[in-house]
mmCIF file of C-alpha atoms in Angstrom:
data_model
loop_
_atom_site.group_PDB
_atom_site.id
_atom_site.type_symbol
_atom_site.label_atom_id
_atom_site.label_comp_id
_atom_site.label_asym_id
_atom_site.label_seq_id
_atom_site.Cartn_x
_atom_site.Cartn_y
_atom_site.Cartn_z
ATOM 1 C CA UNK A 142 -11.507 -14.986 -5.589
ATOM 2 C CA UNK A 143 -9.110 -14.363 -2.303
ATOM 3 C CA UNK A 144 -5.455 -14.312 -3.396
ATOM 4 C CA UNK A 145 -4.702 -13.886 0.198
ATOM 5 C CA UNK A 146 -5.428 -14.950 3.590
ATOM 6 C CA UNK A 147 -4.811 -14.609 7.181
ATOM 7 C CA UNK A 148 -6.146 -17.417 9.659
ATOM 8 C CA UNK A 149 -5.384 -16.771 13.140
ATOM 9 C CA UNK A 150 -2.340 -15.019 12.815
ATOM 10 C CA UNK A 151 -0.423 -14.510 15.773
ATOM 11 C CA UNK A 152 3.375 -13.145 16.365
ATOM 12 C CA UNK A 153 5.091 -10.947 19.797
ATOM 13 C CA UNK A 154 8.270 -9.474 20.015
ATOM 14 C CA UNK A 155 10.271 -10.490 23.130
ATOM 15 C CA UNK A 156 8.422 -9.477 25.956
ATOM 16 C CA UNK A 157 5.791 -7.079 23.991
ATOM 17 C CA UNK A 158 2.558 -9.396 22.095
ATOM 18 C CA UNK A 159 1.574 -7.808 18.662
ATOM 19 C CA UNK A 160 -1.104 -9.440 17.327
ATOM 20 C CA UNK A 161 -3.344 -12.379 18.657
ATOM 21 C CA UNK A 162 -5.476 -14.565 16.188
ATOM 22 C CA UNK A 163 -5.603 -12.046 12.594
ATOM 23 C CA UNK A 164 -7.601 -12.920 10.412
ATOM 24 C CA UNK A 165 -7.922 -10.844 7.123
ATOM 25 C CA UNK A 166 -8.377 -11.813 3.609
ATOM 26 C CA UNK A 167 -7.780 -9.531 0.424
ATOM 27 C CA UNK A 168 -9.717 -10.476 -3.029
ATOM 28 C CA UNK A 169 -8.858 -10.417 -6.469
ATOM 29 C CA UNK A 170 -9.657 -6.979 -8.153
ATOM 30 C CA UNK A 171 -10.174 -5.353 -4.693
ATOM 31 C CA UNK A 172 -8.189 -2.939 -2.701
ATOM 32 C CA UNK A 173 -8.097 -2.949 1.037
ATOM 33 C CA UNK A 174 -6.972 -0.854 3.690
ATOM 34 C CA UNK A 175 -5.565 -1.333 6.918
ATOM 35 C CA UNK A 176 -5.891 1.311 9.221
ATOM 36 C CA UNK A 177 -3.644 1.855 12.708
ATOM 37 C CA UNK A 178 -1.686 3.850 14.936
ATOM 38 C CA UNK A 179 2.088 3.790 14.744
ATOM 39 C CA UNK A 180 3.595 0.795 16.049
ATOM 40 C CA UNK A 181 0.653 -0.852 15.744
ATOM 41 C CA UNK A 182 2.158 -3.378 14.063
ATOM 42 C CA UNK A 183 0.930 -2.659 10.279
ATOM 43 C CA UNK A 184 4.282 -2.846 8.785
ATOM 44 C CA UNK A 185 5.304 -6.205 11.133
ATOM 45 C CA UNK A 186 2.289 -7.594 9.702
ATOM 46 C CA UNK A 187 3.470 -6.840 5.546
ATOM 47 C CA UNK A 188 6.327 -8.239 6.563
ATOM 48 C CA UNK A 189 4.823 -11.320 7.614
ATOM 49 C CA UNK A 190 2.678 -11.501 4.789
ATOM 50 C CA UNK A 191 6.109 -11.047 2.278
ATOM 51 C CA UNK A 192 8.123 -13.715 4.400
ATOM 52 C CA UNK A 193 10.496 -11.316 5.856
ATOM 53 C CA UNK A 194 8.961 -12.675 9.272
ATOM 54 C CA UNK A 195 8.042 -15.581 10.707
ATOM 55 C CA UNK A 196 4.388 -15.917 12.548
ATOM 56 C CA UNK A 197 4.444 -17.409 15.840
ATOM 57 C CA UNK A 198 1.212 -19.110 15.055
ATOM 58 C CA UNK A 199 -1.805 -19.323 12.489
ATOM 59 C CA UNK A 200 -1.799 -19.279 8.760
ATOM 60 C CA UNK A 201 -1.036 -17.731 5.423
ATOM 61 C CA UNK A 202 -2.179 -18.818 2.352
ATOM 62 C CA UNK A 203 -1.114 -16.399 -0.214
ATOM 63 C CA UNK A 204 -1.871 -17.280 -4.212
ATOM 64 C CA UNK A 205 -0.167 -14.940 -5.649
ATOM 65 C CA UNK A 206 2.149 -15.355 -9.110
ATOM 66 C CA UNK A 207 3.790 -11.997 -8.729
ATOM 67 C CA UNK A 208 3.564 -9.518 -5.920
ATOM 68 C CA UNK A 209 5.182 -6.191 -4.968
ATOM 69 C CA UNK A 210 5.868 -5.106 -1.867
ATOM 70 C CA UNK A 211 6.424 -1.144 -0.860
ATOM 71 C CA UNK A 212 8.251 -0.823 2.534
ATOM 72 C CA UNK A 213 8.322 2.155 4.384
ATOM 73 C CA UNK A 214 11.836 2.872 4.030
ATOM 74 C CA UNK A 215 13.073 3.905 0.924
ATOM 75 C CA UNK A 216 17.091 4.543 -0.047
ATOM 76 C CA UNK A 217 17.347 5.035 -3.857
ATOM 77 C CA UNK A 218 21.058 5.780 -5.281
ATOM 78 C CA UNK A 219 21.812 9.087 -5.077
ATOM 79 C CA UNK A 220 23.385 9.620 -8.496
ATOM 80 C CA UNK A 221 20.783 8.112 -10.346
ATOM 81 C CA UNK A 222 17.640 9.225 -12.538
ATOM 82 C CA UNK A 223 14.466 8.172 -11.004
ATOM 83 C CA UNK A 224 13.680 6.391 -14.425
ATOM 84 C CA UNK A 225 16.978 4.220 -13.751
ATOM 85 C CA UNK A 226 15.963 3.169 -11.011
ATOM 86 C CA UNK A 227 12.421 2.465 -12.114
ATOM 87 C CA UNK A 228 14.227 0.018 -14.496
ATOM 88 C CA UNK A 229 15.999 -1.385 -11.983
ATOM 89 C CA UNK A 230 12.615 -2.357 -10.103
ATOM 90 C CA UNK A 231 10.809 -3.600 -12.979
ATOM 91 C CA UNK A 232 13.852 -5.402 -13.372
ATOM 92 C CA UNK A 233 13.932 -7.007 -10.107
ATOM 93 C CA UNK A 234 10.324 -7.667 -10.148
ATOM 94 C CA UNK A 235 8.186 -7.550 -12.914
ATOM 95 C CA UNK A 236 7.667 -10.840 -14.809
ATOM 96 C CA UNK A 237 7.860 -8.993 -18.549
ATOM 97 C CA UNK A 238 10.126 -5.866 -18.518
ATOM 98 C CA UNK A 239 7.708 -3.296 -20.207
ATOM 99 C CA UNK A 240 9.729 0.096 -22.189
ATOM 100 C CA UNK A 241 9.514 3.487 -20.581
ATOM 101 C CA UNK A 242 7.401 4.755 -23.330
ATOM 102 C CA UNK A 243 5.038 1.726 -22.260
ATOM 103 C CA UNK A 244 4.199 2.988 -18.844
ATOM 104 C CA UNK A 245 4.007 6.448 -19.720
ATOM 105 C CA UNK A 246 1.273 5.572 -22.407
ATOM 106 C CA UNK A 247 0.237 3.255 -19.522
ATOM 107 C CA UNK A 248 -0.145 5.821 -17.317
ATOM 108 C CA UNK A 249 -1.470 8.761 -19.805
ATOM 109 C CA UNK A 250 -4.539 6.334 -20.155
ATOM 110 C CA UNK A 251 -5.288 6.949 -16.124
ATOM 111 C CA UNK A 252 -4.014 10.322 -16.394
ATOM 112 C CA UNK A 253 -2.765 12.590 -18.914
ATOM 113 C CA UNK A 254 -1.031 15.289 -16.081
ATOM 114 C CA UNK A 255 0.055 11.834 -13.801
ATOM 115 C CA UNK A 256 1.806 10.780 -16.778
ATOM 116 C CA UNK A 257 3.382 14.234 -17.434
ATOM 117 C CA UNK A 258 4.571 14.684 -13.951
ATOM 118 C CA UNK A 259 6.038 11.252 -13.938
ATOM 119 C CA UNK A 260 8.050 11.768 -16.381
ATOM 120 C CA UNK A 261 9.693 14.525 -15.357
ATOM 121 C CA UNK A 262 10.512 12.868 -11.593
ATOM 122 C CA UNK A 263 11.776 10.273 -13.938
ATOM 123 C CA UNK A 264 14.432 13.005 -15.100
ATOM 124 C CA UNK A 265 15.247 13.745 -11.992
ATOM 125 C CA UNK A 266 18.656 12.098 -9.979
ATOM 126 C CA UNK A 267 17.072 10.603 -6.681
ATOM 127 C CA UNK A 268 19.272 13.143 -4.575
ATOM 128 C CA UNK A 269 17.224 16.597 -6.127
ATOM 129 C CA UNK A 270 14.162 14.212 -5.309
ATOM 130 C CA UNK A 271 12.152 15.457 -2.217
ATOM 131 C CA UNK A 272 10.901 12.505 0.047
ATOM 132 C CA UNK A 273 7.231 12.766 -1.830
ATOM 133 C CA UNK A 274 8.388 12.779 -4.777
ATOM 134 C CA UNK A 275 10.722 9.436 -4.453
ATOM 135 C CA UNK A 276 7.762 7.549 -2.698
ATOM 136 C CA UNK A 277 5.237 8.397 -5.389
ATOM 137 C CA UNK A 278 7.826 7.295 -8.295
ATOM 138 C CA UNK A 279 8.221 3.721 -6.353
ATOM 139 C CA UNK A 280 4.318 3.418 -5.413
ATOM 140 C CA UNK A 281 3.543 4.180 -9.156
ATOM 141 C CA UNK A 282 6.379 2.152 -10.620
ATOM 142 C CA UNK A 283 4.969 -1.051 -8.844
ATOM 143 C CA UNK A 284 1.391 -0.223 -9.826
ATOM 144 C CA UNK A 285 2.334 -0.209 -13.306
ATOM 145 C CA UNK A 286 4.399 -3.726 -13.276
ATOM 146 C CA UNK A 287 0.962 -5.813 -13.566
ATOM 147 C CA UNK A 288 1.867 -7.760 -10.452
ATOM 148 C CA UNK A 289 -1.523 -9.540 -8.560
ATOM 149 C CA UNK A 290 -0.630 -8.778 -5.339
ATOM 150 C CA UNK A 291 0.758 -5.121 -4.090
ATOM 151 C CA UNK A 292 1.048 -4.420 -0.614
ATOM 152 C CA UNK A 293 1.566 -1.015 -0.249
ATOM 153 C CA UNK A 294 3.169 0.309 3.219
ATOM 154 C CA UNK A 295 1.953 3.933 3.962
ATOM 155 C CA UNK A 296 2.696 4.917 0.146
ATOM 156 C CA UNK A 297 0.935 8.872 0.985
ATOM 157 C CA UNK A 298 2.798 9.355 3.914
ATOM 158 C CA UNK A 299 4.534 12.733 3.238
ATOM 159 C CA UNK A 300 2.962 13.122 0.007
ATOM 160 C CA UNK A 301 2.014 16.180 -1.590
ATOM 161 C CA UNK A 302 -1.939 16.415 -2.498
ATOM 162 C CA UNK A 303 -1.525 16.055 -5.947
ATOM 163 C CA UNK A 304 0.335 12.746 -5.765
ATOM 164 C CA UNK A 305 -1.864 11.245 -3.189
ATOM 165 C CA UNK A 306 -4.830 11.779 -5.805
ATOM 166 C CA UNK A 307 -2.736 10.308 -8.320
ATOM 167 C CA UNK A 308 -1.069 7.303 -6.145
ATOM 168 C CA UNK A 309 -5.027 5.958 -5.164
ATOM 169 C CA UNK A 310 -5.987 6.801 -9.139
ATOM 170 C CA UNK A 311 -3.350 4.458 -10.128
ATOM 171 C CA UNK A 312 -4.529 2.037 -7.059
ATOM 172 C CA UNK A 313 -7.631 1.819 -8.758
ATOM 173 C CA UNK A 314 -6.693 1.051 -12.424
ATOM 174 C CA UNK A 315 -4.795 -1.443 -10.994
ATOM 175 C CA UNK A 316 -7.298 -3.511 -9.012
ATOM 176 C CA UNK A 317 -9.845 -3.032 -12.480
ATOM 177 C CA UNK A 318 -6.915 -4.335 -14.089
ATOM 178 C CA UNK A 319 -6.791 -7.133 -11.842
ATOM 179 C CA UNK A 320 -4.932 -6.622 -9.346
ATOM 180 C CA UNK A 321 -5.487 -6.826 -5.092
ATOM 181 C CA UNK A 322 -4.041 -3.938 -3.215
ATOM 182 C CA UNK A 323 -3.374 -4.005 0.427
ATOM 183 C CA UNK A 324 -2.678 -0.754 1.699
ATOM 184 C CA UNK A 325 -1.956 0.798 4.616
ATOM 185 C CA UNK A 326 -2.003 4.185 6.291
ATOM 186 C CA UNK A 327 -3.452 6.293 9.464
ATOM 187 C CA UNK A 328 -5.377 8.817 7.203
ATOM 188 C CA UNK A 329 -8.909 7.148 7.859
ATOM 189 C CA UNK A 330 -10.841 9.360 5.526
ATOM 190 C CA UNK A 331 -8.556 8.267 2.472
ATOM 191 C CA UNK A 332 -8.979 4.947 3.331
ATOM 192 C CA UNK A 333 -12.671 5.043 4.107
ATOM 193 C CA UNK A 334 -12.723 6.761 0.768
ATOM 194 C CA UNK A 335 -10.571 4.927 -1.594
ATOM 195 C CA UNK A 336 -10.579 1.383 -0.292
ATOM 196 C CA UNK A 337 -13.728 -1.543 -0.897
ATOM 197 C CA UNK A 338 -13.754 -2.457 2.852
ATOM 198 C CA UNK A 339 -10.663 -1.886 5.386
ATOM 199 C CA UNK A 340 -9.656 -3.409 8.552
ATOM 200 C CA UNK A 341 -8.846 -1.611 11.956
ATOM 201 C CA UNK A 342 -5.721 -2.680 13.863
ATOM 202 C CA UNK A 343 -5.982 -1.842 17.154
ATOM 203 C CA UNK A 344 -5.147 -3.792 20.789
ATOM 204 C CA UNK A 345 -3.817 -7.049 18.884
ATOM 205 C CA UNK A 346 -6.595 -7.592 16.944
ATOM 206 C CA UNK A 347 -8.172 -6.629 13.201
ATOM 207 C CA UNK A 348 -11.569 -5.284 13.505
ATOM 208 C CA UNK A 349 -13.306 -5.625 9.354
ATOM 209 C CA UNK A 350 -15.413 -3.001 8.328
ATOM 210 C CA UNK A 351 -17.454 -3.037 4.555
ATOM 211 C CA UNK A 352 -18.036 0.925 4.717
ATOM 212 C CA UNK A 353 -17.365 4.499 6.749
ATOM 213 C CA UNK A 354 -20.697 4.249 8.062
ATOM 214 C CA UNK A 355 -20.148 1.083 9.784
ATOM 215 C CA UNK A 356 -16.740 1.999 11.217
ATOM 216 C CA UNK A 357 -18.540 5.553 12.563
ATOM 217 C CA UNK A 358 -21.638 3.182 14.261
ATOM 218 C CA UNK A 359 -18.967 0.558 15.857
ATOM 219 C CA UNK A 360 -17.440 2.701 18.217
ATOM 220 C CA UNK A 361 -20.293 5.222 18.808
ATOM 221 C CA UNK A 362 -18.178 8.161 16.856
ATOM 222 C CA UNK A 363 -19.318 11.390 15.036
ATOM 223 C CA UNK A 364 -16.090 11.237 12.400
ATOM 224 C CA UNK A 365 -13.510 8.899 11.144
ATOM 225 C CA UNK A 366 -11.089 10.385 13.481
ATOM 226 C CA UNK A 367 -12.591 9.965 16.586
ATOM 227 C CA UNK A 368 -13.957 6.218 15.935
ATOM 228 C CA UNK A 369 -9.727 5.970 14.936
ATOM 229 C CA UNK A 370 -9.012 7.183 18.713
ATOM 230 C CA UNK A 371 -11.644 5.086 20.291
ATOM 231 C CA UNK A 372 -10.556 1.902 18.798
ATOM 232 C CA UNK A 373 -7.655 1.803 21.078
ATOM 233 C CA UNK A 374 -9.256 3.063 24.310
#
């Protein structure tokens, strides 16, 4: 069942057109990636999607009860503990606020080490916090908050290994929980990997793809890379 969709979307900046006639849907249960180039206009478009733009044209029908929405900019008090603040975004978000212990059993049932390592960011004030480390705590915060809708804004950009195994492990307990992830990056092999199907932003438009394979024949490329290049010759 699609919880979200994009009809024709269309929006420009003054004197610079970003995207002409989107369409993209995401399904219950399902996570999907949206590949692109920097200013591409990935995070324009989750803004659009979470109302914090207005489209110039087309439609979005979005069903979600309860969403979450990870931006790529990320400013967390400096003096507190990373699990204070976690509160503070369940508190701001999640419809049921669920005990620490909760989401550490939570997450022990994905991962006994993601759980461990958690919890001991969670200890942490946000200025000791390296940039990885602070962007992993808020992408695995909002998986755990049981929201049907997460949009998720580059959430392994400057993130260790480790964590980036850990952030798409908790992506997909989440969608077999339920949930629809939109996520987007410009690692292609992650989300060729990770992701059910993913869409290409490139020259204004969305370009769907159902597999690697697919994305490799479209634009005549021998890896994920160089069909990435080619999309926006």
């Amino acid at each position: 069942m699609k919880i979200l969709s994009l009809t024709d979307l269309t929006f420009s900046y003054p004197a610079r057109p970003l995207f002409d006639s989107i369409n993209l849907h995401v399904a219950r249960g399902e996570a999907v990636g949206l590949l692109g180039m920097n200013g591409a206009g990935k995070t324009t478009l989750f803004d659009l999607i979470c109302k914090l733009k207005a489209p110039q044209g087309g439609g979005i029908v979005n069903q979600a009860q309860q969403q979450a929405y990870l931006t790529q900019v990320l400013t967390p008090p400096p003096l507190l503990r990373m699990h204070e603040i976690g509160k503070l975004i369940r508190l701001f978000n999640a419809r049921t606020l669920p005990r620490a212990d909760e989401a550490l059993t939570r997450l022990a049932r994905w991962s006994a080490p993601l759980a461990k390592r958690y919890a001991d960011i969670g200890q942490k004030r946000a200025a000791t916090c390296s940039y990885g480390e602070v962007r992993s705590y808020f992408t695995l915060t909002l998986l755990l908050m049981e929201c049907d809708l997460i949009i998720l804004d580059e959430p392994t950009a400057g993130v260790d290994p480790e964590f980036r195994h850990f952030i798409w492990l908790g992506i997909q307990h989440a969608c077999r929980e339920g949930a629809a992830v939109l996520v987007s990056s410009h690692y292609t092999e992650e989300i060729a990997q990770h992701c059910h199907r993913f869409y290409m932003l490139a020259n204004r438009r969305v370009t769907a793809f159902e597999s690697a394979q697919q994305f490799l024949s479209h634009y005549d490329a021998h890896s994920l890379d160089d069909a990435f290049i080619k999309a926006f010759v």
